[in-house]
Short mmCIF file of C-alpha atoms and ligand atoms in Angstrom, two decimals:
data_model
loop_
_atom_site.label_atom_id
_atom_site.label_comp_id
_atom_site.label_asym_id
_atom_site.label_seq_id
_atom_site.Cartn_x
_atom_site.Cartn_y
_atom_site.Cartn_z
CA MET A 225 25.43 -121.90 -162.03
CA LYS A 226 25.36 -119.47 -159.40
CA ASN A 227 22.56 -117.39 -157.55
CA TYR A 228 23.25 -113.84 -156.85
CA MET A 229 21.22 -111.23 -154.84
CA THR A 230 21.34 -108.07 -157.04
CA ILE A 231 20.48 -104.39 -156.02
CA ASP A 232 19.93 -102.27 -158.93
CA GLY A 233 21.43 -105.01 -161.06
CA VAL A 234 24.80 -105.01 -158.73
CA PRO A 235 25.62 -108.20 -157.13
CA ALA A 236 25.89 -108.13 -153.59
CA ALA A 237 29.55 -109.45 -153.95
CA ALA A 238 30.41 -106.06 -155.63
CA LEU A 239 29.21 -104.31 -152.24
CA GLU A 240 30.85 -106.50 -150.09
CA GLY A 241 34.35 -107.40 -149.25
CA SER A 242 37.57 -105.38 -149.88
CA MET A 243 41.01 -105.70 -151.28
CA ARG A 244 42.19 -106.34 -147.95
CA ASP A 245 40.62 -110.05 -148.31
CA PHE A 246 43.20 -110.70 -150.99
CA ARG A 247 46.28 -109.43 -149.48
CA VAL A 248 47.28 -112.57 -148.17
CA LEU A 249 47.30 -115.54 -150.43
CA GLU A 250 47.77 -119.14 -149.90
CA GLY A 251 48.52 -121.76 -152.38
CA VAL A 252 51.53 -123.40 -154.28
CA ASP A 253 50.79 -121.43 -157.48
CA LEU A 254 51.63 -117.70 -157.16
CA LEU A 255 49.88 -117.18 -160.60
CA ALA A 256 46.74 -119.03 -160.10
CA ARG A 257 46.17 -117.71 -156.67
CA CYS A 258 45.22 -114.38 -158.33
CA ASN A 259 42.16 -115.64 -159.53
CA ALA A 260 40.21 -115.37 -156.65
CA PHE A 261 40.96 -111.41 -156.68
CA HIS A 262 40.47 -111.22 -160.39
CA GLU A 263 36.82 -112.95 -160.12
CA TRP A 264 35.51 -110.51 -157.37
CA GLN A 265 37.27 -107.41 -159.22
CA ASP A 266 35.37 -108.65 -162.51
CA THR A 267 32.18 -108.87 -160.40
CA ARG A 268 32.47 -105.47 -159.69
CA ARG A 269 33.77 -104.05 -163.15
CA HIS A 270 30.64 -105.66 -164.78
CA SER A 271 28.22 -103.89 -162.50
CA GLY A 272 30.16 -100.58 -162.85
CA THR A 273 31.28 -100.41 -159.14
CA TRP A 274 35.06 -100.96 -160.19
CA PRO A 275 36.01 -97.11 -160.85
CA PHE A 276 39.91 -97.65 -161.20
CA SER A 277 42.50 -98.00 -164.16
CA ARG A 278 40.78 -95.60 -166.17
CA ALA A 279 42.51 -93.61 -168.81
CA THR A 280 42.03 -90.00 -169.89
CA GLU A 281 41.67 -89.56 -173.82
CA THR A 282 42.64 -85.92 -173.86
CA GLY A 283 45.44 -85.44 -170.99
CA PRO A 284 44.13 -84.20 -167.43
CA ALA A 285 42.50 -81.44 -168.30
CA ALA A 286 39.93 -79.44 -165.91
CA SER A 287 36.89 -81.19 -167.90
CA CYS A 288 38.05 -84.03 -169.95
CA ALA A 289 37.07 -87.66 -171.37
CA VAL A 290 38.07 -90.76 -169.37
CA ARG A 291 37.55 -94.49 -170.64
CA ASP A 292 36.92 -97.00 -168.03
CA ASP A 293 38.72 -100.46 -168.12
CA ARG A 294 35.42 -102.15 -169.80
CA GLY A 295 35.97 -99.36 -172.69
CA ASN A 296 32.92 -97.40 -171.57
CA LEU A 297 33.77 -93.39 -172.22
CA CYS A 298 32.75 -90.57 -169.47
CA THR A 299 32.86 -86.66 -170.36
CA GLY A 300 32.78 -84.48 -167.10
CA VAL A 301 34.22 -82.43 -164.95
CA ASN A 302 37.93 -83.80 -163.82
CA PHE A 303 38.37 -83.89 -160.29
CA ALA A 304 40.37 -87.09 -160.34
CA SER A 305 43.81 -85.73 -161.73
CA GLN A 306 47.05 -84.50 -159.76
CA ASP A 307 48.14 -81.29 -161.28
CA TYR A 308 47.52 -78.73 -158.65
CA LEU A 309 48.34 -75.68 -160.50
CA SER A 310 47.56 -76.81 -163.81
CA LEU A 311 51.17 -76.83 -164.96
CA SER A 312 51.23 -79.67 -166.73
CA SER A 313 49.40 -78.00 -169.74
CA HIS A 314 51.14 -74.78 -169.47
CA PRO A 315 52.51 -73.38 -172.79
CA ALA A 316 55.74 -72.51 -171.34
CA VAL A 317 56.30 -75.96 -169.43
CA LEU A 318 55.37 -77.84 -172.99
CA GLU A 319 58.00 -75.57 -174.81
CA ALA A 320 60.81 -76.36 -172.12
CA ALA A 321 59.86 -80.12 -172.41
CA LYS A 322 60.08 -79.88 -176.22
CA ALA A 323 63.50 -78.01 -176.14
CA ALA A 324 65.10 -80.33 -174.00
CA ILE A 325 64.05 -82.97 -176.05
CA ASP A 326 65.62 -81.29 -178.74
CA GLU A 327 68.70 -80.62 -177.04
CA PHE A 328 69.33 -83.90 -175.19
CA GLY A 329 67.01 -86.43 -176.78
CA VAL A 330 64.40 -88.50 -175.00
CA HIS A 331 66.32 -90.55 -172.73
CA SER A 332 69.03 -90.45 -169.80
CA ALA A 333 70.19 -93.62 -170.39
CA GLY A 334 71.68 -94.04 -167.36
CA SER A 335 71.52 -94.10 -163.25
CA PRO A 336 72.44 -91.09 -161.57
CA ALA A 337 75.23 -92.74 -160.08
CA LEU A 338 76.86 -93.31 -163.12
CA VAL A 339 76.16 -90.72 -166.29
CA GLY A 340 72.41 -90.34 -166.23
CA ASN A 341 72.50 -87.03 -165.00
CA THR A 342 72.36 -83.93 -167.55
CA SER A 343 73.84 -80.38 -167.08
CA ILE A 344 69.73 -79.44 -166.33
CA SER A 345 69.65 -82.29 -163.78
CA VAL A 346 72.33 -81.12 -161.81
CA ALA A 347 71.07 -77.55 -161.87
CA LEU A 348 67.68 -78.87 -160.90
CA GLU A 349 69.15 -80.25 -157.86
CA ASP A 350 70.57 -77.12 -156.65
CA ARG A 351 67.62 -74.86 -157.28
CA LEU A 352 65.51 -77.23 -155.44
CA ALA A 353 67.86 -77.01 -152.33
CA ARG A 354 67.69 -73.54 -152.87
CA PHE A 355 63.89 -73.19 -152.73
CA LEU A 356 63.55 -75.31 -149.85
CA LYS A 357 66.47 -73.54 -147.72
CA MET A 358 68.58 -76.91 -147.85
CA LYS A 359 72.02 -77.18 -148.64
CA GLU A 360 71.47 -80.35 -151.07
CA ALA A 361 69.02 -82.05 -153.27
CA VAL A 362 69.12 -85.59 -155.02
CA LEU A 363 66.61 -86.43 -157.60
CA PHE A 364 64.89 -89.62 -157.69
CA PRO A 365 63.06 -91.22 -160.63
CA THR A 366 59.57 -90.88 -158.79
CA GLY A 367 58.36 -89.94 -155.58
CA TRP A 368 57.40 -93.37 -154.54
CA ALA A 369 61.11 -94.16 -155.21
CA ALA A 370 62.37 -91.34 -152.92
CA GLY A 371 60.17 -92.00 -150.02
CA PHE A 372 61.32 -95.67 -150.43
CA GLY A 373 64.88 -94.61 -151.08
CA VAL A 374 65.65 -92.17 -148.54
CA ILE A 375 64.58 -94.81 -145.52
CA LYS A 376 65.85 -97.75 -147.16
CA GLY A 377 69.20 -95.66 -147.71
CA LEU A 378 69.68 -94.50 -144.37
CA VAL A 379 68.18 -96.93 -141.72
CA ARG A 380 69.61 -100.57 -141.24
CA SER A 381 68.02 -103.35 -139.20
CA HIS A 382 69.15 -102.50 -135.74
CA ASP A 383 67.75 -99.00 -136.29
CA TYR A 384 64.21 -97.90 -135.49
CA ILE A 385 61.52 -96.12 -137.47
CA VAL A 386 58.82 -94.36 -135.77
CA MET A 387 56.12 -93.52 -138.08
CA ASP A 388 52.82 -91.61 -138.36
CA ALA A 389 50.14 -94.63 -138.60
CA LEU A 390 48.45 -93.03 -141.79
CA ALA A 391 52.09 -92.58 -143.77
CA HIS A 392 51.99 -93.31 -147.21
CA ALA A 393 52.72 -96.74 -148.80
CA CYS A 394 55.95 -95.61 -150.05
CA LEU A 395 57.26 -94.80 -146.69
CA GLN A 396 55.78 -97.78 -144.98
CA VAL A 397 57.21 -100.14 -147.56
CA GLY A 398 60.36 -98.50 -147.14
CA ALA A 399 60.40 -99.23 -143.38
CA GLN A 400 59.63 -102.67 -143.90
CA ALA A 401 62.64 -102.95 -146.26
CA ALA A 402 64.64 -101.36 -144.00
CA THR A 403 64.00 -102.77 -140.76
CA ARG A 404 61.71 -104.74 -138.17
CA ASN A 405 61.73 -102.22 -135.77
CA VAL A 406 59.05 -100.38 -137.19
CA VAL A 407 56.61 -98.57 -134.61
CA LEU A 408 53.52 -96.42 -135.40
CA PHE A 409 52.33 -93.51 -133.78
CA ARG A 410 48.45 -92.06 -133.62
CA HIS A 411 48.14 -89.83 -136.43
CA LEU A 412 49.46 -86.21 -135.77
CA ASP A 413 50.05 -87.30 -132.01
CA VAL A 414 52.96 -85.76 -131.05
CA GLU A 415 52.74 -87.07 -127.44
CA HIS A 416 52.07 -90.53 -128.77
CA CYS A 417 55.17 -90.06 -130.79
CA ARG A 418 57.14 -89.16 -127.59
CA THR A 419 56.20 -92.03 -125.75
CA ARG A 420 57.20 -94.31 -128.57
CA LEU A 421 60.67 -92.60 -128.51
CA GLN A 422 60.94 -93.23 -124.61
CA ASP A 423 60.43 -96.71 -124.85
CA ILE A 424 62.98 -97.00 -127.65
CA ARG A 425 65.53 -95.08 -125.82
CA LYS A 426 64.67 -97.14 -122.68
CA ARG A 427 65.69 -100.04 -124.52
CA ASP A 428 68.22 -98.99 -126.90
CA PRO A 429 69.95 -95.79 -125.97
CA LYS A 430 72.53 -95.92 -128.95
CA ALA A 431 70.00 -97.01 -131.97
CA GLY A 432 69.59 -94.51 -134.68
CA ILE A 433 65.85 -93.31 -134.88
CA MET A 434 64.03 -91.91 -138.14
CA ILE A 435 60.59 -90.37 -137.29
CA VAL A 436 58.65 -90.30 -140.43
CA THR A 437 55.62 -87.79 -141.21
CA GLU A 438 54.38 -85.80 -144.22
CA GLY A 439 53.58 -81.99 -144.63
CA LEU A 440 49.79 -82.86 -145.71
CA PHE A 441 48.34 -86.20 -145.27
CA SER A 442 46.99 -87.24 -148.87
CA MET A 443 44.01 -89.15 -147.71
CA ASP A 444 42.61 -86.72 -144.56
CA SER A 445 44.29 -83.43 -145.60
CA ASP A 446 45.67 -82.68 -142.43
CA THR A 447 49.03 -81.57 -140.98
CA PRO A 448 51.26 -82.46 -138.03
CA ASP A 449 52.93 -79.59 -135.83
CA LEU A 450 56.42 -79.83 -137.71
CA GLY A 451 58.21 -77.66 -134.94
CA ALA A 452 57.54 -80.15 -132.34
CA MET A 453 58.23 -82.88 -134.27
CA GLN A 454 61.55 -81.55 -135.18
CA ALA A 455 62.10 -80.77 -131.55
CA LEU A 456 61.13 -83.91 -130.48
CA ALA A 457 63.63 -85.41 -133.04
CA HIS A 458 66.52 -83.45 -131.38
CA GLU A 459 65.63 -84.46 -127.87
CA PHE A 460 65.85 -88.03 -128.45
CA GLY A 461 68.81 -88.07 -130.77
CA ALA A 462 66.50 -89.04 -133.98
CA VAL A 463 66.36 -87.27 -137.44
CA LEU A 464 63.11 -86.15 -138.82
CA MET A 465 62.05 -86.58 -142.29
CA VAL A 466 58.84 -85.00 -143.64
CA ASP A 467 57.22 -86.16 -147.08
CA VAL A 468 56.04 -82.96 -148.74
CA ALA A 469 54.42 -84.49 -152.06
CA HIS A 470 51.18 -82.82 -151.60
CA ASP A 471 51.89 -79.34 -150.04
CA LEU A 472 55.01 -78.37 -151.77
CA GLY A 473 54.88 -75.80 -154.55
CA CYS A 474 50.77 -75.56 -154.22
CA LEU A 475 50.36 -74.14 -150.72
CA GLY A 476 51.88 -71.15 -148.48
CA GLU A 477 52.57 -67.60 -149.88
CA ASP A 478 55.56 -68.50 -151.64
CA GLY A 479 54.89 -72.13 -152.42
CA THR A 480 57.07 -73.71 -149.83
CA GLY A 481 54.08 -75.50 -148.48
CA HIS A 482 53.52 -76.23 -144.78
CA ILE A 483 57.46 -76.14 -144.13
CA GLY A 484 57.34 -72.78 -145.07
CA ILE A 485 54.02 -71.84 -143.45
CA GLN A 486 54.98 -73.36 -139.99
CA ASP A 487 58.53 -71.60 -140.54
CA MET A 488 60.72 -74.57 -140.77
CA LEU A 489 62.32 -73.93 -144.20
CA GLY A 490 65.97 -75.56 -143.60
CA LYS A 491 65.43 -76.63 -140.32
CA VAL A 492 63.78 -80.08 -140.88
CA ASP A 493 66.57 -83.06 -141.36
CA LEU A 494 65.04 -84.53 -144.51
CA VAL A 495 62.67 -83.39 -147.04
CA MET A 496 61.46 -86.00 -149.50
CA GLY A 497 58.59 -85.08 -152.30
CA SER A 498 57.11 -85.84 -155.63
CA PHE A 499 56.91 -83.59 -158.82
CA SER A 500 53.97 -85.53 -160.11
CA LYS A 501 51.34 -83.19 -158.06
CA THR A 502 52.13 -79.87 -158.60
CA PHE A 503 55.11 -79.99 -161.02
CA GLY A 504 53.47 -81.46 -163.98
CA SER A 505 55.86 -84.68 -164.04
CA ASN A 506 57.06 -88.17 -162.50
CA GLY A 507 60.06 -87.77 -160.42
CA GLY A 508 61.08 -87.02 -156.85
CA PHE A 509 63.74 -85.57 -154.77
CA VAL A 510 65.28 -85.94 -150.98
CA ALA A 511 66.59 -82.65 -149.77
CA THR A 512 69.06 -82.56 -146.93
CA ASN A 513 71.66 -80.15 -145.16
CA SER A 514 74.60 -82.34 -145.55
CA ARG A 515 76.66 -83.15 -148.56
CA ALA A 516 77.44 -86.47 -146.88
CA VAL A 517 74.00 -87.33 -146.72
CA LYS A 518 73.60 -86.76 -150.33
CA GLU A 519 76.08 -88.57 -151.74
CA TYR A 520 75.36 -91.41 -149.72
CA LEU A 521 71.92 -91.65 -150.76
CA ARG A 522 72.91 -91.30 -154.31
CA PHE A 523 74.77 -94.87 -153.71
CA TYR A 524 73.13 -96.49 -151.17
CA SER A 525 69.54 -95.69 -152.05
CA PRO A 526 68.43 -98.91 -154.33
CA SER A 527 65.55 -96.51 -155.79
CA CYS A 528 68.02 -94.12 -156.95
CA THR A 529 71.51 -96.06 -157.38
CA PHE A 530 70.08 -98.99 -159.53
CA SER A 531 67.18 -96.90 -161.10
CA ASN A 532 67.33 -94.86 -164.41
CA ALA A 533 67.74 -91.28 -163.96
CA LEU A 534 64.89 -88.68 -164.68
CA SER A 535 64.49 -88.08 -168.66
CA PRO A 536 65.50 -84.74 -169.93
CA ALA A 537 62.11 -83.71 -170.56
CA GLN A 538 60.84 -84.58 -167.10
CA VAL A 539 63.73 -82.66 -165.96
CA ALA A 540 62.94 -79.55 -168.21
CA THR A 541 59.49 -79.77 -166.98
CA ILE A 542 60.00 -79.51 -163.53
CA THR A 543 62.35 -76.92 -163.81
CA LYS A 544 60.09 -74.66 -165.97
CA ALA A 545 57.36 -75.70 -163.34
CA LEU A 546 59.57 -74.60 -160.35
CA ASP A 547 60.28 -71.21 -162.42
CA ILE A 548 56.61 -70.55 -162.33
CA VAL A 549 56.35 -71.63 -158.96
CA GLU A 550 58.67 -69.19 -157.42
CA SER A 551 57.27 -66.38 -159.84
CA SER A 552 54.30 -63.99 -159.32
CA GLU A 553 52.34 -66.13 -161.80
CA GLY A 554 53.11 -68.89 -159.12
CA ALA A 555 50.90 -66.77 -156.42
CA VAL A 556 48.17 -66.20 -158.75
CA LEU A 557 47.70 -69.68 -159.68
CA ARG A 558 48.23 -70.44 -155.79
CA GLY A 559 45.40 -68.00 -155.10
CA ARG A 560 43.14 -69.31 -157.82
CA LEU A 561 43.87 -72.95 -156.44
CA MET A 562 42.69 -71.73 -152.87
CA HIS A 563 39.86 -69.99 -154.54
CA ASN A 564 38.82 -73.12 -155.88
CA ILE A 565 39.41 -75.59 -152.77
CA LEU A 566 37.17 -73.10 -150.14
CA ALA A 567 34.63 -72.51 -152.85
CA LEU A 568 34.32 -76.74 -153.29
CA ARG A 569 34.74 -77.17 -149.50
CA ALA A 570 31.90 -74.42 -148.96
CA GLY A 571 29.86 -76.38 -151.90
CA ILE A 572 30.01 -79.84 -150.38
CA ARG A 573 28.98 -78.62 -147.01
CA GLU A 574 26.11 -76.88 -147.94
CA ARG A 575 24.65 -79.70 -149.86
CA GLY A 576 24.56 -81.58 -146.97
CA MET A 577 28.25 -83.47 -147.08
CA ASP A 578 31.38 -83.43 -144.99
CA CYS A 579 34.75 -83.18 -146.09
CA TYR A 580 38.31 -84.28 -143.92
CA GLY A 581 40.73 -82.02 -142.87
CA ASP A 582 41.96 -78.73 -143.69
CA PRO A 583 42.08 -76.69 -146.98
CA SER A 584 44.19 -78.15 -149.50
CA ALA A 585 44.18 -79.45 -152.92
CA ILE A 586 42.68 -82.65 -151.75
CA VAL A 587 38.97 -82.14 -150.90
CA ALA A 588 37.91 -85.94 -149.50
CA VAL A 589 34.21 -86.31 -149.09
CA LYS A 590 33.33 -88.38 -146.44
CA THR A 591 31.18 -91.62 -147.40
CA GLY A 592 32.10 -94.35 -145.17
CA ASP A 593 30.56 -97.42 -145.88
CA GLU A 594 32.22 -99.20 -148.83
CA ALA A 595 28.60 -100.30 -150.07
CA LEU A 596 27.46 -96.56 -150.45
CA ALA A 597 30.55 -95.69 -151.77
CA ARG A 598 30.42 -98.08 -154.81
CA MET A 599 27.11 -97.37 -155.52
CA THR A 600 28.16 -93.94 -155.85
CA ALA A 601 30.96 -94.40 -157.78
CA ARG A 602 28.78 -96.08 -160.29
CA ALA A 603 26.08 -93.14 -160.52
CA LEU A 604 29.24 -90.40 -161.21
CA PRO A 605 29.89 -91.52 -164.85
CA GLU A 606 26.15 -90.69 -165.65
CA LEU A 607 26.31 -87.44 -163.75
CA GLY A 608 29.41 -86.29 -165.28
CA LEU A 609 31.84 -86.15 -162.50
CA ILE A 610 35.18 -87.79 -162.69
CA SER A 611 36.32 -88.57 -159.24
CA ASN A 612 38.60 -90.88 -157.58
CA LEU A 613 36.86 -93.12 -154.81
CA VAL A 614 39.27 -94.46 -152.19
CA GLU A 615 38.87 -97.52 -150.45
CA PHE A 616 41.18 -99.93 -148.57
CA PRO A 617 44.29 -100.00 -148.55
CA ALA A 618 44.46 -96.49 -149.26
CA VAL A 619 42.34 -96.01 -146.22
CA GLY A 620 40.77 -98.16 -143.50
CA LYS A 621 37.70 -100.65 -143.91
CA GLY A 622 34.59 -98.75 -143.30
CA LEU A 623 36.49 -95.24 -144.24
CA ALA A 624 35.73 -94.64 -147.82
CA ARG A 625 35.69 -91.50 -149.65
CA PHE A 626 35.68 -89.61 -152.76
CA ARG A 627 38.95 -87.61 -153.00
CA LEU A 628 38.30 -84.55 -155.17
CA GLN A 629 41.34 -83.30 -156.48
CA VAL A 630 41.41 -79.39 -156.93
CA MET A 631 43.25 -77.44 -159.74
CA ALA A 632 43.90 -73.86 -160.09
CA GLY A 633 42.24 -74.12 -163.81
CA HIS A 634 38.79 -75.22 -162.71
CA THR A 635 36.35 -72.88 -163.36
CA ASP A 636 33.52 -71.57 -160.98
CA ALA A 637 30.97 -73.52 -162.88
CA GLU A 638 32.88 -76.43 -162.67
CA ILE A 639 33.70 -76.24 -158.83
CA THR A 640 29.59 -75.93 -158.65
CA ALA A 641 29.12 -78.96 -160.95
CA ALA A 642 31.36 -80.87 -158.93
CA ALA A 643 29.54 -80.49 -155.83
CA ASP A 644 25.98 -80.54 -157.23
CA ARG A 645 26.89 -84.08 -158.65
CA MET A 646 28.67 -85.47 -155.80
CA LYS A 647 25.43 -84.92 -153.71
CA ALA A 648 23.31 -86.66 -156.86
CA ALA A 649 25.36 -89.32 -156.99
CA MET A 650 25.48 -89.97 -153.08
CA GLN A 651 21.66 -89.58 -153.12
CA LEU A 652 21.18 -91.84 -155.84
CA GLY A 653 23.59 -94.45 -154.29
CA GLN A 654 21.64 -94.23 -151.15
CA ALA A 655 18.15 -94.85 -152.64
CA ARG A 656 19.44 -97.70 -154.45
CA LEU A 657 20.81 -99.30 -151.45
CA ASP A 658 17.56 -98.41 -149.69
CA ALA A 659 15.33 -99.86 -152.10
CA GLY A 660 17.46 -103.19 -150.97
CA TYR A 661 17.77 -106.17 -152.64
CA ASP A 662 15.49 -106.38 -156.03
CA GLN A 663 15.90 -109.93 -157.73
CA THR A 664 17.81 -113.08 -157.56
CA GLU A 665 19.97 -113.11 -160.90
CA THR A 666 21.16 -116.20 -162.06
CA ARG A 667 24.85 -116.20 -164.18
CA LEU A 668 27.71 -118.34 -165.02
CA ALA A 669 30.17 -118.52 -162.06
CA GLY A 670 33.79 -117.68 -163.17
C1 PLP B 946 52.19 -88.98 -149.50
C2 PLP B 946 53.06 -89.19 -151.03
N1 PLP B 946 54.21 -89.33 -151.01
C3 PLP B 946 54.72 -90.30 -152.29
C4 PLP B 946 54.14 -90.39 -153.18
C5 PLP B 946 54.60 -91.04 -154.48
O1 PLP B 946 54.75 -89.93 -155.55
P1 PLP B 946 55.01 -90.32 -157.10
O2 PLP B 946 53.24 -90.34 -157.34
O3 PLP B 946 55.77 -89.41 -157.42
O4 PLP B 946 55.56 -91.71 -157.16
C6 PLP B 946 52.60 -89.78 -153.11
C7 PLP B 946 51.70 -90.33 -154.48
O5 PLP B 946 50.48 -91.12 -154.53
C8 PLP B 946 52.19 -89.40 -152.17
O6 PLP B 946 50.85 -89.10 -151.81
#
């Protein structure tokens, strides 16, 4: 038996600690040592402060039902799905996916290096390259695979990677897998990146260097000066790689994201992205101006070479989504999305909360302290807001936030409800914390 202090029935252990505590595990038994994490997770799960691994009952609609991993159902406005232009339920997209299944079946049945391509995947690579005003594009099974693969495919152990400190996990893991020579520069800081490059060039004038950044950072909703970064790459004989997972398709007049907004179309050395945010499907890509690079990636990027190609239904979904993104309907959807984004950001601020960064489909509401964030997350289902809590390792400790992801399909009423409910949940969470420890609960350990 163990004694637990509780706040409104939530054990202190659920409000303390973070996933960081279980990153490095000791002990010979690789399986048994997972137990400590599971015990901590269970303490959170059973106190309603583990808002992860939930499942939609209805698909990612603007209002929907989700079931948590204890089996509890919550219905509410959904700001936790990534479907920025609401294309995953667009009738033409659904129709295209069904037609592809009728024509090609459900499976690509091979790696793109072998015979996993279909005529429609080959055509999609071409379409994508043209959309980005690049010469070539190569598809990957997921955005994660593309981010990992472009780095691991091109960078060798004697090369260097100079990376924005907040780059996505797929880029960080790809960098670690490619070389020990990984240096981070301060988020968005071009001058700090220059210092890093100068240091490397002093030591090693002949090394290959890849600079890695994002078009729109997915936790902070901010953007580097891509022109300055590319100029820096040229100056130091490096190449620039930009991950456009969160801005391609949904930002910019023509949907080309920050690369287009900053007049850099066709001018960035390497562009990688994901289809999972705006294009209604799993999948990723790398675009380049070199046929040699495309071919090299196909055969030396392990997450492409040794992984099954996108399925025909996925390719058809992405292709139809790209048709819409490039059409006048796409422009209308982006207009609707931006209207929703601005309304939500204004609603958050009017209610005395704050959000990170610049207007994008990611409206990250500042929370900070993990205890407050978890108490707030616990209140959200009662209030009918489905939103993702982001805490370590996705952001630093003490920088927890709620990431509201806006869709073109949200109505004005759903936007207002999200702002109202976010505020109410945060107030409730704070009030419960302020009330302090209310009892000592005794329960079985383990
Ligand atoms: C910046 C960034 N890059 C890459 C990915 C990976 O994309 P996918 O979900 O398609 O694997 C994500 C998704 O979380 C992301 O946010």
